[in-house]
Coordinates of N, CA and C and ligand atoms in Angstrom, one line a residue:
M1 N -18.8 -3.2 -1.8 CA -18.0 -2.4 -1.6 C -18.7 -1.2 -1.0
K2 N -18.1 -0.4 -0.3 CA -18.6 0.6 0.1 C -17.1 1.8 -0.4
L3 N -17.4 3.4 -1.2 CA -17.7 3.6 -1.7 C -17.6 5.1 -1.5
F4 N -17.0 5.8 -0.9 CA -16.6 7.1 -0.7 C -16.3 8.2 -1.3
I5 N -16.6 8.7 -1.8 CA -16.7 10.5 -3.3 C -16.6 11.8 -2.2
G6 N -15.0 12.4 -2.7 CA -15.4 13.1 -1.1 C -14.3 14.5 -1.9
A7 N -14.1 15.5 -0.3 CA -12.7 16.5 0.2 C -11.5 15.8 0.1
S8 N -10.1 15.9 -0.5 CA -9.2 15.3 -0.1 C -9.5 14.5 1.1
E9 N -9.1 15.8 1.9 CA -9.3 15.9 3.2 C -10.4 14.8 4.7
E10 N -11.6 14.7 4.2 CA -12.8 13.9 4.7 C -11.8 12.6 3.5
C11 N -11.4 12.2 2.7 CA -10.9 10.5 1.9 C -9.9 10.3 3.2
D12 N -9.1 11.1 4.0 CA -7.9 10.8 4.2 C -8.8 10.6 6.4
R13 N -9.4 12.0 6.3 CA -10.3 11.3 7.7 C -10.9 10.6 8.2
K14 N -11.3 10.0 6.8 CA -12.5 8.5 7.2 C -11.3 7.4 6.8
A15 N -10.9 7.4 6.3 CA -9.3 6.3 5.9 C -8.7 5.9 6.8
A16 N -8.2 7.0 8.6 CA -7.8 6.4 9.0 C -8.5 6.6 10.3
L17 N -9.5 7.6 10.0 CA -9.8 6.4 11.3 C -10.8 5.0 11.6
E18 N -11.3 4.3 9.6 CA -11.3 3.0 9.9 C -10.2 2.5 10.1
I19 N -8.6 2.7 10.1 CA -7.9 1.7 10.7 C -8.0 2.5 12.7
V20 N -7.7 3.2 12.8 CA -8.5 3.3 14.4 C -9.4 2.2 14.4
N21 N -10.1 1.5 13.9 CA -11.7 1.4 14.5 C -11.3 0.0 14.2
Q22 N -10.3 -0.6 13.7 CA -9.4 -2.2 13.4 C -9.4 -2.0 14.5
I23 N -7.8 -1.5 15.2 CA -7.0 -0.9 16.0 C -7.2 -1.0 16.8
K24 N -8.7 -0.6 17.3 CA -9.7 -1.0 18.5 C -10.5 -1.9 18.7
E25 N -10.7 -2.4 18.1 CA -11.4 -4.0 18.2 C -10.4 -4.7 18.5
K26 N -8.8 -4.9 17.4 CA -8.3 -5.9 17.6 C -7.1 -4.7 17.8
P27 N -6.9 -5.2 18.8 CA -5.3 -4.2 19.4 C -3.8 -4.6 18.8
D28 N -3.9 -6.1 18.7 CA -2.8 -6.7 17.9 C -2.9 -6.6 15.8
S29 N -4.4 -5.4 15.8 CA -4.0 -6.2 14.0 C -3.0 -5.3 14.0
V30 N -3.1 -6.6 12.4 CA -2.0 -6.8 11.3 C -2.8 -5.4 10.3
I31 N -1.2 -4.9 10.0 CA -2.5 -3.7 8.7 C -1.0 -4.2 7.7
G32 N -1.4 -4.3 6.5 CA -0.2 -3.2 5.7 C -0.7 -2.8 5.1
L33 N 0.4 -1.8 4.2 CA 0.3 -0.4 4.5 C 1.5 -0.1 3.0
A34 N 0.6 0.7 2.1 CA 1.6 1.3 1.0 C 2.4 2.1 1.7
T35 N 3.6 3.8 0.1 CA 4.1 4.1 0.1 C 3.3 5.3 -1.1
G36 N 4.2 6.1 -1.3 CA 3.8 6.5 -2.5 C 3.2 7.9 -2.3
S37 N 2.2 9.1 -2.5 CA 1.5 10.4 -2.7 C 0.4 10.3 -2.1
T38 N -0.3 8.2 -1.7 CA -1.9 9.0 -1.8 C -2.1 8.5 0.0
P39 N -1.3 7.9 0.2 CA -1.3 8.0 2.2 C -1.5 8.6 3.1
V40 N -0.1 9.3 2.2 CA 0.4 10.8 3.1 C -0.6 10.9 4.1
G41 N -1.3 12.0 3.2 CA -3.0 12.8 3.9 C -3.0 12.0 5.4
M42 N -3.4 10.5 4.9 CA -4.0 9.5 5.6 C -3.3 9.2 6.9
Y43 N -1.9 9.3 7.2 CA -0.9 8.6 8.2 C -0.5 10.0 8.9
Q44 N -0.8 11.1 8.6 CA -0.7 12.2 9.3 C -1.6 12.2 9.8
N45 N -2.9 11.9 9.6 CA -3.8 11.8 10.0 C -3.3 10.3 11.7
L46 N -3.3 9.1 11.2 CA -2.9 8.4 12.3 C -1.9 9.5 13.3
I47 N -0.7 9.1 12.8 CA 0.2 10.3 13.6 C -0.6 11.2 14.8
R48 N -1.5 12.3 14.6 CA -2.3 13.3 15.6 C -2.8 12.5 15.7
M49 N -3.7 11.3 15.8 CA -4.6 11.0 16.7 C -3.6 9.6 17.5
N50 N -2.7 9.6 17.1 CA -2.1 8.6 18.0 C -0.9 10.1 19.4
H51 N -0.7 11.0 18.8 CA 0.0 12.5 19.9 C -1.2 12.7 21.0
A52 N -3.0 12.5 20.4 CA -3.7 12.8 21.2 C -4.7 11.5 21.7
G53 N -3.8 10.2 21.8 CA -4.5 9.4 22.6 C -5.1 8.4 22.4
E54 N -5.9 8.8 21.0 CA -6.9 8.0 20.1 C -6.5 7.1 19.6
V55 N -5.5 6.4 19.3 CA -5.1 5.1 19.4 C -3.9 4.8 19.4
S56 N -3.1 3.6 20.1 CA -1.7 3.4 20.1 C -1.2 2.1 19.1
F57 N -0.7 2.3 18.5 CA 0.6 0.9 18.1 C 0.9 -0.6 17.9
F58 N 1.2 0.5 19.3 CA 2.1 -0.6 20.8 C 2.0 -1.9 20.2
R59 N 0.6 -2.6 20.2 CA 0.7 -3.7 19.6 C 0.3 -4.2 18.1
V60 N 0.5 -3.7 16.9 CA 0.0 -3.5 16.0 C 2.2 -4.3 14.8
K61 N 1.3 -4.5 14.1 CA 2.2 -5.2 13.7 C 1.7 -5.0 12.1
T62 N 3.1 -4.4 11.4 CA 3.1 -3.2 9.9 C 3.4 -4.8 9.1
F63 N 2.5 -4.7 7.7 CA 3.6 -5.5 6.5 C 4.2 -4.2 5.2
N64 N 4.9 -3.9 4.7 CA 4.6 -3.1 3.6 C 4.2 -3.5 2.4
L65 N 3.6 -3.3 0.6 CA 2.9 -3.7 -0.2 C 4.7 -4.3 -0.3
D66 N 5.6 -3.5 -0.6 CA 6.4 -3.9 -1.2 C 8.1 -2.2 -1.3
E67 N 8.7 -2.7 -2.5 CA 9.9 -2.4 -1.9 C 10.9 -2.6 -3.4
Y68 N 11.4 -1.7 -3.4 CA 12.9 -1.1 -4.7 C 13.8 -2.4 -4.1
V69 N 14.1 -2.9 -5.2 CA 15.4 -3.5 -5.3 C 16.5 -2.8 -5.8
G70 N 17.9 -3.1 -5.2 CA 18.9 -2.6 -4.9 C 19.4 -1.3 -4.7
I71 N 18.6 -0.1 -3.7 CA 19.1 0.9 -2.9 C 18.4 0.8 -1.4
P72 N 19.6 0.8 -0.6 CA 19.8 1.0 0.2 C 19.2 1.0 1.2
R73 N 18.6 0.2 2.4 CA 17.6 1.2 3.1 C 17.8 2.7 3.5
A74 N 18.5 2.9 3.8 CA 19.0 4.1 4.2 C 18.7 5.6 3.1
H75 N 18.8 5.0 1.3 CA 18.5 5.9 1.0 C 17.4 6.4 0.4
P76 N 16.8 7.8 0.6 CA 15.9 8.2 0.5 C 14.8 8.0 -0.2
C77 N 14.5 7.4 -1.2 CA 13.7 7.1 -1.7 C 13.6 5.4 -1.5
S78 N 14.0 4.6 -0.7 CA 14.1 3.5 -0.4 C 12.3 3.3 0.5
Y79 N 12.1 2.2 0.0 CA 10.2 2.5 1.8 C 10.5 2.8 2.6
Y80 N 11.7 2.0 2.8 CA 12.3 1.7 4.1 C 11.8 2.9 5.1
Y81 N 12.2 4.1 4.0 CA 13.1 5.9 4.5 C 11.7 6.2 4.7
F82 N 10.9 6.0 3.1 CA 9.6 6.8 3.5 C 8.6 6.3 4.0
M83 N 8.6 4.8 5.4 CA 7.6 4.6 5.9 C 8.5 5.2 7.3
Q84 N 9.7 5.1 7.7 CA 10.5 5.7 8.6 C 9.6 7.6 8.5
E85 N 10.6 8.0 8.1 CA 9.7 9.7 7.1 C 8.7 10.0 7.8
N86 N 7.4 8.9 7.1 CA 6.0 9.4 6.3 C 5.4 8.7 8.2
L87 N 5.4 7.7 8.6 CA 4.3 7.5 9.6 C 5.9 7.1 10.9
F88 N 6.3 5.7 10.5 CA 7.3 5.0 11.9 C 7.3 5.7 12.9
R89 N 8.2 6.8 12.6 CA 9.1 7.7 13.2 C 9.0 8.0 15.2
D90 N 7.1 8.7 14.3 CA 6.2 9.2 14.8 C 5.6 8.5 15.5
I91 N 4.9 7.4 15.6 CA 4.3 7.0 16.2 C 4.6 5.6 17.4
D92 N 3.7 4.9 18.1 CA 4.6 3.7 19.3 C 4.7 3.2 18.5
I93 N 4.7 2.9 17.5 CA 4.3 1.1 17.0 C 6.2 0.5 17.2
P94 N 6.5 -0.7 18.3 CA 7.9 -1.1 18.3 C 8.9 -0.9 17.0
A95 N 9.8 -1.2 16.4 CA 11.1 -1.4 15.6 C 10.5 -3.2 14.4
D96 N 10.4 -3.9 15.6 CA 10.5 -5.4 15.2 C 8.7 -5.1 15.0
A97 N 8.0 -4.4 15.2 CA 7.2 -4.7 14.7 C 6.1 -4.4 13.5
V98 N 7.4 -4.2 12.6 CA 7.2 -3.3 11.4 C 8.0 -4.5 10.0
S99 N 7.5 -4.5 9.4 CA 8.1 -5.4 8.6 C 7.7 -5.0 6.9
L100 N 9.2 -4.8 6.0 CA 8.9 -5.0 4.6 C 10.0 -5.7 3.9
P101 N 9.3 -5.8 2.3 CA 10.1 -6.8 1.7 C 12.1 -6.9 2.2
N102 N 12.5 -7.4 2.0 CA 13.9 -6.8 1.7 C 15.0 -6.9 0.5
G103 N 14.5 -5.9 -0.2 CA 15.2 -5.2 -1.5 C 16.6 -5.9 -1.3
N104 N 16.9 -6.1 -0.5 CA 18.7 -6.3 -0.9 C 19.3 -7.6 -0.4
A105 N 18.3 -8.3 0.0 CA 18.7 -9.7 0.7 C 19.2 -10.4 -1.0
P106 N 20.5 -11.0 -0.3 CA 21.1 -11.7 -1.3 C 20.4 -12.7 -2.2
D107 N 19.1 -13.4 -1.5 CA 18.2 -14.6 -2.7 C 16.8 -14.2 -2.5
L108 N 16.5 -12.8 -3.2 CA 15.6 -12.1 -3.4 C 14.6 -13.2 -3.3
E109 N 14.8 -14.1 -4.5 CA 13.0 -15.2 -4.5 C 13.4 -16.0 -2.8
E110 N 14.1 -16.2 -1.9 CA 13.9 -16.7 -0.9 C 13.0 -15.4 0.0
E111 N 13.6 -14.4 -0.1 CA 13.4 -13.1 0.8 C 11.5 -13.4 0.4
C112 N 10.8 -13.2 -0.8 CA 9.9 -13.1 -1.3 C 9.1 -14.8 -0.5
R113 N 9.6 -15.3 -0.6 CA 8.7 -16.9 0.5 C 8.6 -16.8 2.0
S114 N 9.9 -16.5 2.3 CA 9.6 -16.1 3.6 C 9.0 -14.7 4.0
Y115 N 8.8 -13.4 3.0 CA 8.5 -13.1 3.6 C 6.7 -13.1 3.7
E116 N 5.8 -13.8 2.5 CA 5.1 -15.3 2.3 C 4.8 -15.7 4.4
E117 N 5.4 -15.9 4.7 CA 5.2 -17.4 5.4 C 5.4 -16.4 6.1
K118 N 5.5 -14.9 6.8 CA 6.1 -14.3 7.9 C 4.5 -13.6 8.2
I119 N 4.2 -13.5 6.9 CA 2.7 -13.0 6.9 C 1.6 -13.5 6.9
A120 N 2.2 -14.7 7.0 CA 0.8 -16.1 7.5 C 1.3 -16.8 8.6
E121 N 2.5 -16.1 9.5 CA 3.7 -17.2 11.0 C 2.2 -15.7 11.9
S122 N 2.4 -14.6 10.7 CA 1.7 -13.3 12.3 C 0.1 -13.5 12.0
G123 N -0.7 -14.2 11.1 CA -1.7 -14.7 11.7 C -2.5 -13.7 9.8
G124 N -2.2 -13.3 9.2 CA -2.3 -12.7 7.7 C -2.8 -11.4 8.6
I125 N -3.5 -10.7 7.3 CA -3.7 -8.4 7.4 C -4.9 -8.8 8.3
D126 N -5.1 -8.4 8.5 CA -6.1 -7.7 9.2 C -7.2 -7.1 8.3
L127 N -6.0 -6.1 8.0 CA -6.8 -4.6 6.4 C -5.2 -3.9 6.3
Q128 N -5.6 -4.2 4.8 CA -4.4 -3.4 4.4 C -5.0 -2.4 3.0
V129 N -4.0 -1.4 3.2 CA -4.2 0.0 2.6 C -4.1 0.2 1.0
L130 N -4.5 0.1 0.2 CA -3.7 0.4 -1.1 C -3.3 1.5 -2.0
G131 N -2.5 2.1 -2.8 CA -3.3 3.0 -3.9 C -3.1 1.8 -5.1
I132 N -3.5 3.1 -6.3 CA -3.5 2.0 -7.1 C -2.7 2.9 -8.6
G133 N -2.1 2.8 -9.1 CA -1.4 3.7 -10.3 C -2.2 3.6 -11.7
H134 N -1.1 4.6 -12.2 CA -2.5 5.1 -13.6 C -2.7 3.6 -14.2
N135 N -2.0 2.8 -14.1 CA -1.8 1.6 -15.2 C -2.9 0.7 -14.2
G136 N -3.6 0.8 -13.3 CA -4.9 0.3 -12.6 C -3.1 -0.8 -11.6
H137 N -2.4 -1.0 -11.5 CA -1.1 -1.7 -10.6 C -1.6 -1.6 -9.2
I138 N -1.8 -2.5 -8.2 CA -1.9 -2.3 -7.0 C -0.3 -2.8 -6.3
G139 N 0.4 -3.1 -5.1 CA 1.5 -3.0 -5.2 C 2.0 -2.5 -6.3
F140 N 3.9 -3.1 -6.5 CA 4.2 -3.2 -7.8 C 3.2 -4.6 -9.3
N141 N 2.0 -4.9 -9.0 CA 1.3 -5.7 -9.3 C 0.9 -4.6 -10.7
E142 N 1.2 -5.4 -11.6 CA 1.3 -4.4 -12.7 C 0.5 -4.8 -13.5
P143 N 0.4 -4.2 -15.0 CA -1.2 -5.6 -16.2 C -0.5 -7.0 -15.9
N144 N -1.8 -7.4 -15.9 CA -1.8 -8.7 -16.2 C -0.6 -9.4 -15.4
T145 N -0.4 -9.6 -14.3 CA 0.1 -10.5 -12.7 C -0.9 -11.2 -12.6
P146 N -0.7 -12.5 -12.6 CA -1.8 -14.1 -12.4 C -2.5 -13.0 -11.0
F147 N -3.1 -13.7 -11.4 CA -3.9 -13.0 -10.1 C -4.2 -14.0 -9.1
D148 N -3.6 -15.6 -9.4 CA -2.8 -16.1 -8.0 C -1.7 -15.4 -7.5
S149 N -0.9 -14.6 -8.2 CA 0.5 -14.4 -7.1 C 0.9 -14.4 -5.8
V150 N 1.7 -14.6 -5.5 CA 2.2 -14.4 -4.2 C 3.4 -12.8 -3.7
T151 N 4.1 -13.1 -2.8 CA 5.0 -12.3 -3.4 C 6.0 -12.4 -3.8
H152 N 6.5 -11.7 -4.7 CA 7.2 -12.0 -6.5 C 8.9 -11.2 -6.2
V153 N 9.1 -11.0 -6.9 CA 10.6 -10.0 -7.8 C 9.4 -9.7 -9.0
V154 N 9.2 -8.0 -9.0 CA 9.4 -7.6 -10.2 C 9.9 -6.6 -11.4
D155 N 9.8 -6.4 -12.2 CA 10.5 -5.5 -13.3 C 9.5 -4.7 -13.5
L156 N 9.6 -4.0 -13.1 CA 8.1 -2.3 -13.5 C 8.4 -1.9 -14.4
T157 N 7.1 -1.8 -15.2 CA 7.4 -1.2 -16.9 C 7.8 -0.1 -16.2
E158 N 7.6 0.7 -18.0 CA 8.4 1.7 -18.7 C 7.4 3.1 -17.9
S159 N 6.0 2.9 -17.6 CA 5.3 3.4 -17.2 C 5.4 3.9 -15.8
T160 N 5.5 2.3 -14.9 CA 5.4 2.2 -13.4 C 6.5 3.7 -13.7
I161 N 8.5 3.3 -13.9 CA 9.5 3.8 -13.8 C 9.2 5.4 -14.1
Q162 N 8.8 5.5 -15.0 CA 8.4 7.1 -14.9 C 7.8 7.6 -14.6
A163 N 6.4 7.5 -13.7 CA 5.5 7.8 -12.4 C 6.3 8.2 -11.4
N164 N 7.7 7.1 -11.2 CA 8.6 6.6 -9.9 C 9.5 7.7 -9.7
S165 N 9.6 8.1 -11.0 CA 10.7 9.2 -11.3 C 10.6 10.5 -10.5
R166 N 9.2 10.8 -10.3 CA 8.9 12.2 -9.8 C 10.1 12.1 -8.6
F167 N 10.2 11.0 -7.6 CA 10.8 11.3 -6.2 C 12.5 11.1 -6.4
F168 N 13.2 10.7 -7.9 CA 14.3 10.4 -7.9 C 15.0 11.9 -8.5
D169 N 16.4 11.8 -8.3 CA 16.7 13.0 -8.6 C 17.1 13.1 -10.7
S170 N 16.9 11.4 -10.5 CA 16.8 11.9 -12.4 C 16.2 9.6 -12.9
I171 N 15.2 9.8 -13.5 CA 15.0 8.8 -14.3 C 15.8 7.7 -14.3
D172 N 17.3 7.2 -14.7 CA 18.1 6.9 -14.8 C 18.5 6.4 -13.1
Q173 N 17.8 7.1 -12.3 CA 18.6 6.1 -10.9 C 17.4 5.3 -10.8
V174 N 15.9 5.8 -11.4 CA 15.2 4.7 -10.6 C 15.4 2.8 -10.2
P175 N 15.4 2.2 -10.0 CA 15.4 1.3 -10.1 C 14.9 0.4 -10.7
R176 N 14.7 -0.6 -11.9 CA 14.2 -1.6 -12.6 C 13.5 -2.6 -12.7
Q177 N 13.3 -2.6 -11.3 CA 12.5 -4.6 -10.2 C 11.9 -3.9 -8.7
A178 N 11.6 -4.4 -8.4 CA 11.2 -4.3 -6.7 C 10.6 -5.6 -6.1
L179 N 10.1 -5.8 -4.9 CA 9.2 -6.9 -5.1 C 8.2 -6.5 -4.3
S180 N 6.9 -7.4 -4.9 CA 5.8 -6.9 -4.2 C 5.6 -8.5 -3.6
M181 N 4.2 -7.8 -3.0 CA 3.4 -8.8 -2.4 C 2.2 -9.4 -3.8
G182 N 1.6 -10.4 -3.7 CA 1.3 -10.9 -5.4 C -0.3 -10.0 -4.9
I183 N -0.9 -10.5 -6.2 CA -2.6 -9.6 -5.5 C -3.4 -10.7 -5.1
K184 N -2.7 -12.4 -4.5 CA -3.3 -13.2 -3.9 C -3.2 -12.7 -2.4
T185 N -2.3 -12.6 -2.2 CA -1.4 -12.5 -0.7 C -2.8 -11.3 -0.5
I186 N -2.1 -10.3 -1.9 CA -3.5 -8.7 -0.6 C -4.9 -9.0 -0.5
M187 N -5.5 -9.5 -1.5 CA -7.0 -10.0 -2.0 C -7.4 -11.0 -0.3
H188 N -5.7 -12.1 0.3 CA -5.7 -12.1 1.3 C -6.0 -11.6 2.5
A189 N -5.8 -10.6 2.7 CA -5.8 -9.2 3.1 C -8.1 -9.5 4.2
R190 N -8.0 -9.6 5.4 CA -10.2 -9.2 5.5 C -10.2 -8.3 5.4
K191 N -9.8 -6.9 5.1 CA -10.6 -6.0 4.6 C -8.7 -4.9 4.3
I192 N -9.3 -3.8 3.7 CA -9.4 -3.7 1.7 C -9.5 -2.0 1.8
L193 N -8.5 -1.2 2.2 CA -8.5 0.6 2.5 C -8.6 1.0 0.5
L194 N -9.0 1.2 0.2 CA -8.6 1.4 -1.5 C -8.1 3.0 -1.5
I195 N -7.3 4.1 -1.9 CA -7.9 5.6 -1.2 C -6.7 6.1 -2.9
V196 N -7.8 7.4 -3.0 CA -7.4 7.5 -5.0 C -7.4 8.9 -4.5
K197 N -6.5 9.6 -5.7 CA -7.0 10.5 -5.3 C -5.7 11.7 -6.5
G198 N -6.2 12.7 -7.1 CA -6.6 13.4 -8.4 C -6.5 12.6 -9.6
A199 N -7.3 14.1 -10.3 CA -7.7 14.7 -11.8 C -7.2 12.8 -12.6
D200 N -5.7 12.6 -12.8 CA -4.9 12.1 -13.3 C -5.1 10.0 -12.9
K201 N -6.6 10.2 -11.6 CA -6.9 8.5 -11.8 C -8.3 8.5 -12.7
A202 N -8.4 9.8 -12.5 CA -10.2 9.3 -13.2 C -10.7 8.5 -13.9
D203 N -9.7 7.7 -14.3 CA -9.3 6.4 -15.6 C -9.6 5.3 -15.1
I204 N -8.1 5.3 -14.4 CA -8.5 4.0 -13.9 C -8.5 3.6 -13.1
I205 N -9.9 4.2 -11.9 CA -10.6 3.8 -10.3 C -11.8 3.5 -11.5
Y206 N -11.9 4.2 -12.4 CA -13.4 4.4 -13.3 C -13.8 2.6 -13.9
K207 N -12.1 2.5 -14.5 CA -12.3 1.3 -15.4 C -12.5 0.3 -13.5
A208 N -11.4 0.0 -12.6 CA -10.7 -0.5 -12.0 C -12.4 -1.0 -10.7
L209 N -13.3 0.1 -10.6 CA -14.6 -0.2 -10.2 C -15.2 -0.5 -11.0
R210 N -15.4 0.0 -12.3 CA -16.8 -0.1 -12.9 C -17.1 -0.9 -14.4
G211 N -15.6 -1.4 -14.4 CA -15.0 -2.5 -15.5 C -15.3 -4.3 -15.3
P212 N -14.5 -4.4 -16.6 CA -14.3 -5.8 -16.2 C -13.9 -6.4 -15.7
V213 N -13.9 -7.2 -14.4 CA -12.3 -8.0 -13.9 C -11.3 -8.3 -14.3
T214 N -10.5 -7.6 -15.1 CA -9.6 -8.2 -15.9 C -8.1 -8.0 -14.8
P215 N -6.9 -9.3 -15.5 CA -5.2 -8.8 -15.0 C -4.9 -8.3 -15.4
E216 N -5.6 -7.1 -16.9 CA -5.0 -6.1 -17.5 C -4.8 -4.8 -16.8
V217 N -6.2 -5.0 -15.9 CA -6.9 -3.5 -14.7 C -6.3 -4.4 -13.7
P218 N -5.3 -4.6 -12.8 CA -5.3 -5.3 -11.7 C -5.8 -4.4 -10.5
A219 N -6.8 -3.8 -10.6 CA -7.7 -3.6 -9.0 C -9.1 -3.6 -9.7
S220 N -8.8 -3.9 -10.9 CA -10.7 -4.2 -11.1 C -10.8 -5.9 -9.7
I221 N -10.2 -6.4 -9.7 CA -10.0 -7.9 -8.6 C -10.6 -7.6 -7.3
L222 N -10.3 -5.9 -6.7 CA -11.0 -5.7 -5.9 C -12.7 -5.9 -6.0
Q223 N -12.9 -6.0 -7.1 CA -14.2 -6.2 -6.7 C -15.0 -7.1 -5.9
L224 N -13.8 -7.8 -6.6 CA -14.4 -9.6 -5.7 C -14.2 -9.9 -4.3
H225 N -13.3 -9.2 -4.2 CA -13.6 -9.1 -2.3 C -14.6 -8.7 -1.5
P226 N -14.4 -9.2 -0.2 CA -16.1 -8.8 0.0 C -16.1 -7.8 1.1
N227 N -15.0 -7.0 1.9 CA -15.1 -6.0 2.6 C -13.8 -4.6 2.3
V228 N -14.1 -4.6 1.3 CA -13.5 -3.2 1.0 C -14.2 -1.4 0.8
S229 N -13.0 -0.8 1.2 CA -13.4 0.4 1.7 C -12.7 1.5 -0.1
V230 N -13.2 2.3 -0.2 CA -12.7 3.3 -1.5 C -13.0 4.6 -0.9
Y231 N -11.9 5.4 -0.9 CA -11.6 6.3 -0.9 C -11.6 7.4 -2.2
V232 N -11.9 8.1 -2.7 CA -11.7 8.9 -3.9 C -11.8 10.3 -3.4
D233 N -11.2 10.6 -3.9 CA -11.2 12.8 -3.6 C -11.7 12.8 -5.4
N234 N -13.0 14.2 -4.7 CA -13.3 14.4 -5.8 C -12.8 14.4 -7.4
A235 N -11.5 14.3 -6.9 CA -10.9 14.6 -8.2 C -11.0 13.8 -9.5
A236 N -11.2 12.9 -8.9 CA -10.4 11.5 -9.3 C -12.5 10.7 -9.4
G237 N -13.5 11.3 -8.5 CA -14.3 10.6 -8.5 C -15.5 11.2 -10.3
V238 N -15.2 12.0 -10.7 CA -15.5 12.7 -11.4 C -16.4 11.8 -12.9
K239 N -16.2 10.4 -13.2 CA -16.2 9.0 -13.5 C -16.9 8.6 -13.1
L240 N -17.0 8.5 -12.0 CA -18.6 7.3 -10.5 C -19.8 7.7 -10.5
Ligands
F6R301 C1 3.2 1.7 -3.1 C2 2.1 0.9 -4.2 C3 1.9 1.5 -5.7 C4 0.7 2.5 -5.2 C5 0.9 2.7 -6.3 C6 0.2 5.0 -6.5 O1 3.5 1.1 -2.5 O2 2.2 -0.4 -3.8 O3 0.3 0.7 -5.9 O4 -0.2 2.3 -4.2 O5 1.7 3.8 -7.8 O6 1.5 6.2 -6.2 P1 0.8 6.8 -5.4 O7 -0.3 7.3 -4.6 O8 2.2 8.1 -5.6 O9 0.2 8.0 -7.1

């Protein structure tokens, strides 16, 4: 595991460079993406480098980790909307090269199966971007999700609903379910890029990286992945 602790902007820049280098090495890379506040600065770096001609996403395919169940794609809180706003509309990626699980599919179980299949048919994920939740979740894999889980329907925990309510007008509007890649799906990625920011993540990143590997802390499984880079800002890295 490669661990970098430094200024938040340095984390954004270095993490973006890892993605750019991946794409330079393999222009048709398959990249797994995350939403949330953590990767926004990194996405801004990718947009800047794309505009500067330093990287092209024209042959890249992307798969997002997760999506809420039951809110329309056009809703400002959908992860589809988030990705359009924070990355896709500003880079040269073709519209049909981006995938998110469809939280409005008539059969959610079938949607999960076909998402998993689509990832496999694309050749598998070359590089997966992750953030971490306060309870150690990755994607929407909450504590005690089996390590062998693949893309599945998730009942969100109270703590995740609370944390995500900051993006909604009220907590009642936060969906109670989501679709998420499983822990096994994530671990199958050939490379993983975990970004962690803020003093409120200091305890959980310490547990995830230095504590036992346990389903109680889903991100702790990353200790067993052979190719992980972790970018932690100074505030989150105080215990490491
Ligand atoms: C987002 C995702 C989540 C977030 C995590 C951290 O697609 O799957 O696991 O990465 O909840 O969220 P932020 O970055 O908002 O602290």
